[in-house]
Short mmCIF file of C-alpha atoms and ligand atoms in Angstrom, two decimals:
data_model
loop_
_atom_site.label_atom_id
_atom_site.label_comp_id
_atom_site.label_asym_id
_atom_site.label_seq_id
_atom_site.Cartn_x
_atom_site.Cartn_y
_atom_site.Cartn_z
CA UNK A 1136 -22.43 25.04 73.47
CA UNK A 1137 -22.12 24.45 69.94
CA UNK A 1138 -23.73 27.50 67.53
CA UNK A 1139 -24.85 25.86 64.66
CA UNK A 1140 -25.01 28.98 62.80
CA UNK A 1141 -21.70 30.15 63.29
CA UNK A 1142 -20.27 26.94 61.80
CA UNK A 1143 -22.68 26.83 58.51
CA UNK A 1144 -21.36 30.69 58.63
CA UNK A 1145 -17.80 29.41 58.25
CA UNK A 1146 -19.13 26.87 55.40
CA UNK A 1147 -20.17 28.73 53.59
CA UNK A 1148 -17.18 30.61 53.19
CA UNK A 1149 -15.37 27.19 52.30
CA UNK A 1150 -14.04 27.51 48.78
CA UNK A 1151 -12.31 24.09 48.40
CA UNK A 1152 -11.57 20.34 50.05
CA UNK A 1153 -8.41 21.60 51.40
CA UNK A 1154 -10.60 24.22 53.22
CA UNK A 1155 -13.62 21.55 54.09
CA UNK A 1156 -11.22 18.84 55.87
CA UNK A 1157 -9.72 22.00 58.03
CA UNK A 1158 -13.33 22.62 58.79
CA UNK A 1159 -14.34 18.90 59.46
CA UNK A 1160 -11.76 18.10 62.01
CA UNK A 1161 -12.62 21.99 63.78
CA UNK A 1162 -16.22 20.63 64.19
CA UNK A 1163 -16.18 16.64 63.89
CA UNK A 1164 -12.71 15.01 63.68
CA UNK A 1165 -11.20 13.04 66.91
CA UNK A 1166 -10.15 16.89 68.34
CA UNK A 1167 -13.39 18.93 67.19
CA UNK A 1168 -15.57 20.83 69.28
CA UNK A 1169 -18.14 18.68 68.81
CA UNK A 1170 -16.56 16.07 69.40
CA UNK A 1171 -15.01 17.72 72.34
CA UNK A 1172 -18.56 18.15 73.94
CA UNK A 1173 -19.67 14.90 73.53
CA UNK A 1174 -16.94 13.72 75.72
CA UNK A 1175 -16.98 16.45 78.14
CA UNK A 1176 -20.55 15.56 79.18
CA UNK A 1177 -19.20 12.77 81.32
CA UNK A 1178 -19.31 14.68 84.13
CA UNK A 1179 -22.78 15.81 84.13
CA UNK A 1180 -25.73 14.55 86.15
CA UNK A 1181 -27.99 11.80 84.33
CA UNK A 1182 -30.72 14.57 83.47
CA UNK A 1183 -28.26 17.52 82.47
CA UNK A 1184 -26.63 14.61 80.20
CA UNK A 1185 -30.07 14.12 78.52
CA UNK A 1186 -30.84 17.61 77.67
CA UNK A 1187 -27.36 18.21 76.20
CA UNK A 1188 -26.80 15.33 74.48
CA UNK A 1189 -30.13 15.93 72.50
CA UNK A 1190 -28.91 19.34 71.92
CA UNK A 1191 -25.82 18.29 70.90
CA UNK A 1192 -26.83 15.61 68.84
CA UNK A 1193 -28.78 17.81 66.72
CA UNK A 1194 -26.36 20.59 66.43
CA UNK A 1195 -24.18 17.56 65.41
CA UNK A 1196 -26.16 16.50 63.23
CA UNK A 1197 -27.07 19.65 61.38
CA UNK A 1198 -23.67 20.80 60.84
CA UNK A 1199 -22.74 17.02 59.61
CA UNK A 1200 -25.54 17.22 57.00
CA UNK A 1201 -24.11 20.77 55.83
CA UNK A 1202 -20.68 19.95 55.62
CA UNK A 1203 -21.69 16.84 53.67
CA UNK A 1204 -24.04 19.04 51.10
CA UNK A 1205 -20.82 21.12 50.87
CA UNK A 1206 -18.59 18.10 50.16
CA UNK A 1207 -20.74 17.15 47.47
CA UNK A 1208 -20.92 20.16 45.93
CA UNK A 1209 -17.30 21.07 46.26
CA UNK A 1210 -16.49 17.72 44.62
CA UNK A 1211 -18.87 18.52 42.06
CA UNK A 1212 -17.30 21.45 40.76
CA UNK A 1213 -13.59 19.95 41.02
CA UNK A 1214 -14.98 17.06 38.93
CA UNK A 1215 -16.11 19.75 35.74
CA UNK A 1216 -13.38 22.35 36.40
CA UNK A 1217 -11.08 19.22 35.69
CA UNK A 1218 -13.59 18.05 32.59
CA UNK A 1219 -13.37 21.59 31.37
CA UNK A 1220 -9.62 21.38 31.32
CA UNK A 1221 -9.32 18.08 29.62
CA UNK A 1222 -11.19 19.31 26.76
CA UNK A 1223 -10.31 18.26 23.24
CA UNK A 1224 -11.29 21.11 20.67
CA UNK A 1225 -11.91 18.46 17.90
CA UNK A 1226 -12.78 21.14 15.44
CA UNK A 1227 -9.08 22.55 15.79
CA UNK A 1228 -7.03 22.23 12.81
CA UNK A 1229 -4.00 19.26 13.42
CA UNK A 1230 -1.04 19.44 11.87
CA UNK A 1231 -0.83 18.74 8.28
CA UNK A 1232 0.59 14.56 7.81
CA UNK A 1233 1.47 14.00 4.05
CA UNK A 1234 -0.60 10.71 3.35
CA UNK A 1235 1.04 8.42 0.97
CA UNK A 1236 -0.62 6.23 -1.75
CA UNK A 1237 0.60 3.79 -4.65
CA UNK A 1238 2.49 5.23 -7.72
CA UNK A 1239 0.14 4.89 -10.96
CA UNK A 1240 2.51 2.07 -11.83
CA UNK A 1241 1.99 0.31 -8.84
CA UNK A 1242 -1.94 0.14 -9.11
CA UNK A 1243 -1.83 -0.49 -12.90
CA UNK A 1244 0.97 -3.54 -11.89
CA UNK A 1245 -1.94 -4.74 -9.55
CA UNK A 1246 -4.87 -4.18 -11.82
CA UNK A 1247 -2.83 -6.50 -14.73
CA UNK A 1248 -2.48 -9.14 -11.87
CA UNK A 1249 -6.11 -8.96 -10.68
CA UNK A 1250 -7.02 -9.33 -14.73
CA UNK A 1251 -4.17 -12.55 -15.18
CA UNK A 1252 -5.77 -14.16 -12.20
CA UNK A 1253 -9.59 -13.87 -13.42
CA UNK A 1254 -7.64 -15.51 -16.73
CA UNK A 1255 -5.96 -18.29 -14.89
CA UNK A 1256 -2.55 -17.25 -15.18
CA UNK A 1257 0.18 -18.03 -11.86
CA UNK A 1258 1.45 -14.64 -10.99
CA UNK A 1259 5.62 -14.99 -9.88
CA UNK A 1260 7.87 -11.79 -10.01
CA UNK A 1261 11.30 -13.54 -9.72
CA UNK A 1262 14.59 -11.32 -8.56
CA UNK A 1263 15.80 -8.16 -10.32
CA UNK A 1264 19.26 -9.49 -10.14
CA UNK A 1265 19.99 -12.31 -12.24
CA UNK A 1266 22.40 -14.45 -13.74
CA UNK A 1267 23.93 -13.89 -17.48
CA UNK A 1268 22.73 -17.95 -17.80
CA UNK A 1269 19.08 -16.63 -16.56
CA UNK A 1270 19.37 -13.36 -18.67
CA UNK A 1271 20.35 -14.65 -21.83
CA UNK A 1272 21.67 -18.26 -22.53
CA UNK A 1273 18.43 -19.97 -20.84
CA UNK A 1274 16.50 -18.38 -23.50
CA UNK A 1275 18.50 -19.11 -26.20
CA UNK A 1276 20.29 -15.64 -26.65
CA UNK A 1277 24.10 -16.38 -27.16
CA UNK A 1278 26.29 -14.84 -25.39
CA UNK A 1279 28.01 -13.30 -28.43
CA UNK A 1280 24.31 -11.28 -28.37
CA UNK A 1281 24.87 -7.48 -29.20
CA UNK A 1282 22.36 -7.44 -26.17
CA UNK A 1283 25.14 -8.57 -23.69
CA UNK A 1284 26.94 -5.08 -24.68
CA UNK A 1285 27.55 -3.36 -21.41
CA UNK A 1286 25.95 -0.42 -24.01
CA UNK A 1287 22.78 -2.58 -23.49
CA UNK A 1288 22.84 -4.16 -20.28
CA UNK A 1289 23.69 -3.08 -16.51
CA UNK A 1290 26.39 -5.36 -15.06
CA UNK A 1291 26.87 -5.52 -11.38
CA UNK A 1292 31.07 -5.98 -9.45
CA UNK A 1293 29.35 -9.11 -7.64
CA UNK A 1294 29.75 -12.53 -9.46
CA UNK A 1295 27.89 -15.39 -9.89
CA UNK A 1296 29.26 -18.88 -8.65
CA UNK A 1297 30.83 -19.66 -11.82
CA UNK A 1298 32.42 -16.07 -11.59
CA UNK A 1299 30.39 -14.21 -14.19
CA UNK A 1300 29.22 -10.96 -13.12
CA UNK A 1301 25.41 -10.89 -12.19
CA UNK A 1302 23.51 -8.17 -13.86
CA UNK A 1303 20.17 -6.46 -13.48
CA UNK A 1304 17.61 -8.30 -15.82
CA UNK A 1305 16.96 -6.73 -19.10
CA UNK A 1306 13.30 -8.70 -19.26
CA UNK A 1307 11.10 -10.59 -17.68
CA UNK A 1308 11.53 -13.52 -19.93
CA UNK A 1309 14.47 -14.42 -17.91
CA UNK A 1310 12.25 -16.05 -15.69
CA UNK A 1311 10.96 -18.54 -18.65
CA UNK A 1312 13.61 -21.20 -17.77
CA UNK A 1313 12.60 -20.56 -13.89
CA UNK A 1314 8.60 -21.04 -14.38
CA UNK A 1315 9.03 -24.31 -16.82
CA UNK A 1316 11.01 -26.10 -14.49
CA UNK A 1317 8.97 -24.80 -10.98
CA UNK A 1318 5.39 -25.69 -12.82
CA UNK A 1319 6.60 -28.10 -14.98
CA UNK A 1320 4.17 -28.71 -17.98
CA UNK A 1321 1.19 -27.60 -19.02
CA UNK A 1322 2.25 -23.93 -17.94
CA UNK A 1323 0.08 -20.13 -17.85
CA UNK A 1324 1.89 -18.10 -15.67
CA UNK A 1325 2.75 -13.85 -15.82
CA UNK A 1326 5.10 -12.14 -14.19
CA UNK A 1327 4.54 -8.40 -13.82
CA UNK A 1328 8.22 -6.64 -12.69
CA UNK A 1329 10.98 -4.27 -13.20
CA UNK A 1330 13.13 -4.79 -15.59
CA UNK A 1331 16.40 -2.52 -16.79
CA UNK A 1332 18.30 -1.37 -19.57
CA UNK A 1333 21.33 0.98 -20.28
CA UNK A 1334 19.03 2.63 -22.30
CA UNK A 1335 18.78 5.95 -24.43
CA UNK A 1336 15.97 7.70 -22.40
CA UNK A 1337 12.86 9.06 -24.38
CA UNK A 1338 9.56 9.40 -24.29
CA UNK A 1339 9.49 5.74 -24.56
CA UNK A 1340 12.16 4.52 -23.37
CA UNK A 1341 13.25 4.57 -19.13
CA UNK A 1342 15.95 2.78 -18.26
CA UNK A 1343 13.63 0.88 -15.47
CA UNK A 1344 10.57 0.08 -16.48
CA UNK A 1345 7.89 -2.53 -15.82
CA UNK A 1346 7.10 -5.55 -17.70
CA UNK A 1347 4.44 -8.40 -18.05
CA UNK A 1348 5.73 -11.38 -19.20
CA UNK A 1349 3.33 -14.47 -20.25
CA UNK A 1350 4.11 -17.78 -20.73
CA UNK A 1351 1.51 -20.44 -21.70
CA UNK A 1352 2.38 -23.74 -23.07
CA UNK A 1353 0.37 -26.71 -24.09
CA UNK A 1354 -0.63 -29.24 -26.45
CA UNK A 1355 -1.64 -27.80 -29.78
CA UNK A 1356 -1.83 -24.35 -29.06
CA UNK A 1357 -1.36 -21.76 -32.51
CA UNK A 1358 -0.75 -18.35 -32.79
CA UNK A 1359 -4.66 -18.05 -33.43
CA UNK A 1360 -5.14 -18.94 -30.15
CA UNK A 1361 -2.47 -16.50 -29.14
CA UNK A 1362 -3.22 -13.21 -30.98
CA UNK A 1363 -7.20 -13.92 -29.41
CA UNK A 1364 -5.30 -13.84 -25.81
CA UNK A 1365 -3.95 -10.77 -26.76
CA UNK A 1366 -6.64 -9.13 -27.95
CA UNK A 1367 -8.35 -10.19 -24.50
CA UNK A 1368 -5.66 -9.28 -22.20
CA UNK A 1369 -4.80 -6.19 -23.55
CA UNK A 1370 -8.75 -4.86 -23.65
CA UNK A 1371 -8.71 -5.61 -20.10
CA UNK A 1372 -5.42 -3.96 -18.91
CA UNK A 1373 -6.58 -1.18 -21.11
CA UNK A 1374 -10.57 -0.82 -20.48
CA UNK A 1375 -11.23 -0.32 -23.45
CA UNK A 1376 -11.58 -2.73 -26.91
CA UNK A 1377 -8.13 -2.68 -28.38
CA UNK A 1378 -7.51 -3.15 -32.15
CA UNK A 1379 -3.08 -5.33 -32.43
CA UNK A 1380 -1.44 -5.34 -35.52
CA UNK A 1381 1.27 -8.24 -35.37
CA UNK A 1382 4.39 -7.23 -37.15
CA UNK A 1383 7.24 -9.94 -37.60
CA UNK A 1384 10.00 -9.47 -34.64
CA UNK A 1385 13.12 -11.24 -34.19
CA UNK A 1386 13.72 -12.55 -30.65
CA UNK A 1387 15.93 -15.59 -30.46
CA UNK A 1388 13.31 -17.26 -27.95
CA UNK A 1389 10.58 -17.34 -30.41
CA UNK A 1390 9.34 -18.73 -33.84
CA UNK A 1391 7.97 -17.11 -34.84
CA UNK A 1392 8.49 -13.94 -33.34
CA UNK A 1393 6.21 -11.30 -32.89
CA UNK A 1394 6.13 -7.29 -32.29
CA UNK A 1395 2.21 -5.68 -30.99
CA UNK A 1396 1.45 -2.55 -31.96
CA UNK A 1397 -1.62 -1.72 -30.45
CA UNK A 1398 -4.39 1.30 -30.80
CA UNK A 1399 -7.92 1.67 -29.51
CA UNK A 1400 -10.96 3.86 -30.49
CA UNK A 1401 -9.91 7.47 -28.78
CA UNK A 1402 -12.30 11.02 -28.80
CA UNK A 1403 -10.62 14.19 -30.47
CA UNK A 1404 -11.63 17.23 -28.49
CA UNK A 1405 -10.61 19.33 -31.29
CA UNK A 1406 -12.82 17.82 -33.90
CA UNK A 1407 -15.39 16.73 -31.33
CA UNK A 1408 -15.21 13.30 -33.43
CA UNK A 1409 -14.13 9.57 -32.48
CA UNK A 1410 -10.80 8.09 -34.52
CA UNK A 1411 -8.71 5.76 -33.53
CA UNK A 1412 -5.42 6.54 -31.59
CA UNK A 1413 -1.85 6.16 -33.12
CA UNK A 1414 -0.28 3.02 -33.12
CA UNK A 1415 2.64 2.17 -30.31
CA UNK A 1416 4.42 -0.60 -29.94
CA UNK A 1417 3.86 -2.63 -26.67
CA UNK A 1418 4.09 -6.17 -26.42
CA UNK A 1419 7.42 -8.32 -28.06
CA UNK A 1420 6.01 -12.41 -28.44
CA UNK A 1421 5.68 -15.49 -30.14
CA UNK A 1422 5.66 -19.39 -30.44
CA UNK A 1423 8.40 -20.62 -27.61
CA UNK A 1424 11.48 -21.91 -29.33
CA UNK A 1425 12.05 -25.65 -28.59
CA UNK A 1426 15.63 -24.64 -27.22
CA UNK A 1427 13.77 -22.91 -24.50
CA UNK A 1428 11.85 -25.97 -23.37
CA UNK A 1429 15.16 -28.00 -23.88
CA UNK A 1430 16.78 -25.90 -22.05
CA UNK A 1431 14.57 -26.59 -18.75
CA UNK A 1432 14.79 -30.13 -19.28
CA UNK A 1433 11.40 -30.82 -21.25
CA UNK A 1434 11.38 -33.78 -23.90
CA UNK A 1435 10.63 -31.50 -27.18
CA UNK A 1436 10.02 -35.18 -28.48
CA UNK A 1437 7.08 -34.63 -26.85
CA UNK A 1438 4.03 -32.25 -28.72
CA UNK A 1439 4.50 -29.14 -26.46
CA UNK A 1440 3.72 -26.00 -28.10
CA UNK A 1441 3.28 -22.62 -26.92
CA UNK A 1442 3.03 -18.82 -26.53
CA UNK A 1443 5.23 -16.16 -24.63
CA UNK A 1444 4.77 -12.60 -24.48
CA UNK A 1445 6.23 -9.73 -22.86
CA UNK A 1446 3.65 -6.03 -22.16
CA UNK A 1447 5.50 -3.32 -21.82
CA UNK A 1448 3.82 -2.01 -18.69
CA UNK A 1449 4.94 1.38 -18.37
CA UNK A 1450 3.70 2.16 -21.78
CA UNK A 1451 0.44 0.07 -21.70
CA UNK A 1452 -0.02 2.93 -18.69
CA UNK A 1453 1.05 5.82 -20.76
CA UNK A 1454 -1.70 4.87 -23.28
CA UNK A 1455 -4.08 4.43 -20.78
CA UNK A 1456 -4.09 7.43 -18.82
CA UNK A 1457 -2.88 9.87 -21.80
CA UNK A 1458 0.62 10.49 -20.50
CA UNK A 1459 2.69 11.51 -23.23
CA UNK A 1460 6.08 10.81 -21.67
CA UNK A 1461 6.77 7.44 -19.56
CA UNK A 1462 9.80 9.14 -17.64
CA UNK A 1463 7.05 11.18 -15.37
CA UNK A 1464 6.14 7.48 -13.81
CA UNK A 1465 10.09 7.52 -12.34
CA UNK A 1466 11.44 11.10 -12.21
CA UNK A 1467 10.17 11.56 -8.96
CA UNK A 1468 7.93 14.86 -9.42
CA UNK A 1469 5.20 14.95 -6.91
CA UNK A 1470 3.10 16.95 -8.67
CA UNK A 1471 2.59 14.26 -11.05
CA UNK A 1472 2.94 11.60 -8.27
CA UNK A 1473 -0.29 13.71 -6.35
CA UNK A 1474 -2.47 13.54 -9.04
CA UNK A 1475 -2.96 10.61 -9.64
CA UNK A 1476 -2.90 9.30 -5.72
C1 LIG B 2853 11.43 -8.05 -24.83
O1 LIG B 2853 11.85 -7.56 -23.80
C2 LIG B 2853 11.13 -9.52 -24.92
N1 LIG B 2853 11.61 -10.17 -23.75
C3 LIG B 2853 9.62 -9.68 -25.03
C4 LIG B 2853 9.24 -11.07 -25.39
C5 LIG B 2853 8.76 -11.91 -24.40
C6 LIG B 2853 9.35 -11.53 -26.72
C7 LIG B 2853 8.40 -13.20 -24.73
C8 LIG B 2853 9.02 -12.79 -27.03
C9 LIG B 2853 8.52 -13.63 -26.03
P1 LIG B 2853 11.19 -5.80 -26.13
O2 LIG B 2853 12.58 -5.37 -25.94
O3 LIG B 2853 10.56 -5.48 -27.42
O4 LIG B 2853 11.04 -7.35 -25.90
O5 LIG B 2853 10.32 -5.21 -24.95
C10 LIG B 2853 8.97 -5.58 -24.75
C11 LIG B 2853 8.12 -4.36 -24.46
O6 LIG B 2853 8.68 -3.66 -23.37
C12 LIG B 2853 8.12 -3.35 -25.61
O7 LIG B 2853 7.14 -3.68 -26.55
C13 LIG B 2853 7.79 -2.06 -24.89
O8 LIG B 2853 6.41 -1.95 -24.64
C14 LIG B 2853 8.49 -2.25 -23.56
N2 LIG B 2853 9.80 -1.58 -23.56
C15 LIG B 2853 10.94 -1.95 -24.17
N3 LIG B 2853 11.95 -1.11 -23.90
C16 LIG B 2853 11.44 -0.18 -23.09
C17 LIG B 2853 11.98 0.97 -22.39
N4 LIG B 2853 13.26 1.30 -22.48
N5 LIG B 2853 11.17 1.70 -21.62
C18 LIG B 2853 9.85 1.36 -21.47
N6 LIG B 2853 9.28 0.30 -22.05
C19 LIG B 2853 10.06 -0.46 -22.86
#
């Protein structure tokens, strides 16, 4: 006979479902004693049969509904102890990643673009590598120009296709010739890029740097309506109202030609009074010479007139942010680069 109490005995010392399978075919699997019983009552008389197979039906049953209390909870605790070791400590420290961000230049670039698109200007940054023709000749520079010097300009060994050697573009004014003849006529379009010069580094001066170049022509347009552009445009890029000075400048792609000086209303913290910043130089411009327009293949017959300037972006950033040397923007130090990410 089956003693129920030995097997929830042996249960009971079950510690895991390796254990609890042993145990289920001992007492109910095809070979268990139970199981066993069952078929050994074949033998027995009708009544001796009805007396045992109650018997055995409950000790059957009682030691099915343990083992299946013990499955459950034996399941149970594999279930958390494998929770438990899955668990993520989310208030552990990870290892430090080095986020990166824009370079001041870049978000000022983007912040003069976002400003020349609420004014209606195209935006188009062009290549860096350029032509001598697109450099110089398209806007009326010869190419006697001191400013073809290799002591002023960076030549590249690879050639154009009428085997001059390309060069890096000194300004963004050699894409004048490129916008008139994409657009065509009327014409409001910036381009805000790099630029480069063999250049006598200073405070002021990098030998890559960033310009914004503007070209606007139309009918009738004056340098009234130019200097109030400027005045516009540069309180914008700058955030603040800006007072130009316009100085003659000499630029053979301009007639007049133009230099902006520009200085803005500034606190001194050693005075503790407002006055007005010094004056720096940031913007070359003026009326478009008709050779320029000729030169893209417009009929100066016809009454175009109009306005190109180029920002000195690097600077215009300088000013803005109190830096008192535009080399930091390129010199690679990340403590400079960090704070201002
Ligand atoms: C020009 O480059 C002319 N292409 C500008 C122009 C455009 C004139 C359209 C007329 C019509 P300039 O060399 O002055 O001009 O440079 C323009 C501005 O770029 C300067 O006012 C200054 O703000 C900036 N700049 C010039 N050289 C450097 C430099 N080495 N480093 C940083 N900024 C510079």
């Amino acid at each position: 006979m089956i003693d129920v109490k030995v097997a929830k005995t042996e249960l009971e010392k079950v510690a895991n479902l390796e254990q609890l399978e042993s145990f289920f075919q001992q007492y109910l699997g095809k070979n268990g004693s139970i199981t066993l019983a069952f078929k050994q009552m074949g033998s027995l008389s009708p009544e001796e049969k009805k007396s045992l197979g109650q018997e055995l039906t409950e000790a059957k049953n009682q030691v099915a509904e343990a083992y299946e209390a013990k499955q459950k909870e034996l399941s149970i605790e594999q279930i958390n102890a494998q929770l438990n070791a899955d668990i993520v400590d989310s208030s552990l420290e990870t290892a430090h990643v080095d986020q990166g961000s824009f370079s001041l230049l870049t978000n000022i670039r983007r912040d003069a673009e976002e400003v020349c698109k609420s004014m209606g200007f195209i935006i188009e940054y062009g290549t860096e590598v350029v032509t001598k023709f697109e450099n110089f000749e398209s806007v009326n520079i010869p190419l006697t120009h001191p400013a073809t010097e290799m002591h002023d300009t960076i030549y590249l060994q690879d050639k154009d296709l009428s085997g001059e050697n390309l060069i890096l573009r000194t300004h963004t004014s050699s894409m004048q010739n490129y916008l008139i003849q994409k657009y065509g006529l009327p014409l409001k379009a910036v381009v805000p890029s790099r630029v480069y010069r063999y250049e006598n580094m200073d405070a002021h001066h990098d030998v890559m740097f960033y310009q914004l170049e503007g070209i606007v022509v139309d009918k009738n347009l004056s340098v009234a309506h130019f200097k109030d552009m400027m005045e516009k445009l540069l309180s914008a890029l700058l955030h603040k109202k800006v007072e130009t000075r316009m100085r003659p400048g000499y630029f053979p792609f301009v007639e007049p030609g133009f230099e902006i000086d520009a200085r803005y209303e500034i606190y001194n913290q050693q005075t503790g009074k407002k006055e007005l910043s010094k004056r720096i130089e940031l913007v070359g411009a003026g009326m478009i010479h008709p050779n320029v327009l000729k030169n893209a293949g417009i009929d100066t017959n016809e009454w175009w007139s109009g306005f190109a300037f180029g920002i000195g972006i690097s600077r215009l950033a300088a000013m803005r942010y109190g830096i008192k040397d535009i080399r930091y923007f390129t010199n690679g130090d990340l403590r400079f680069a960090k704070s201002f990410a």
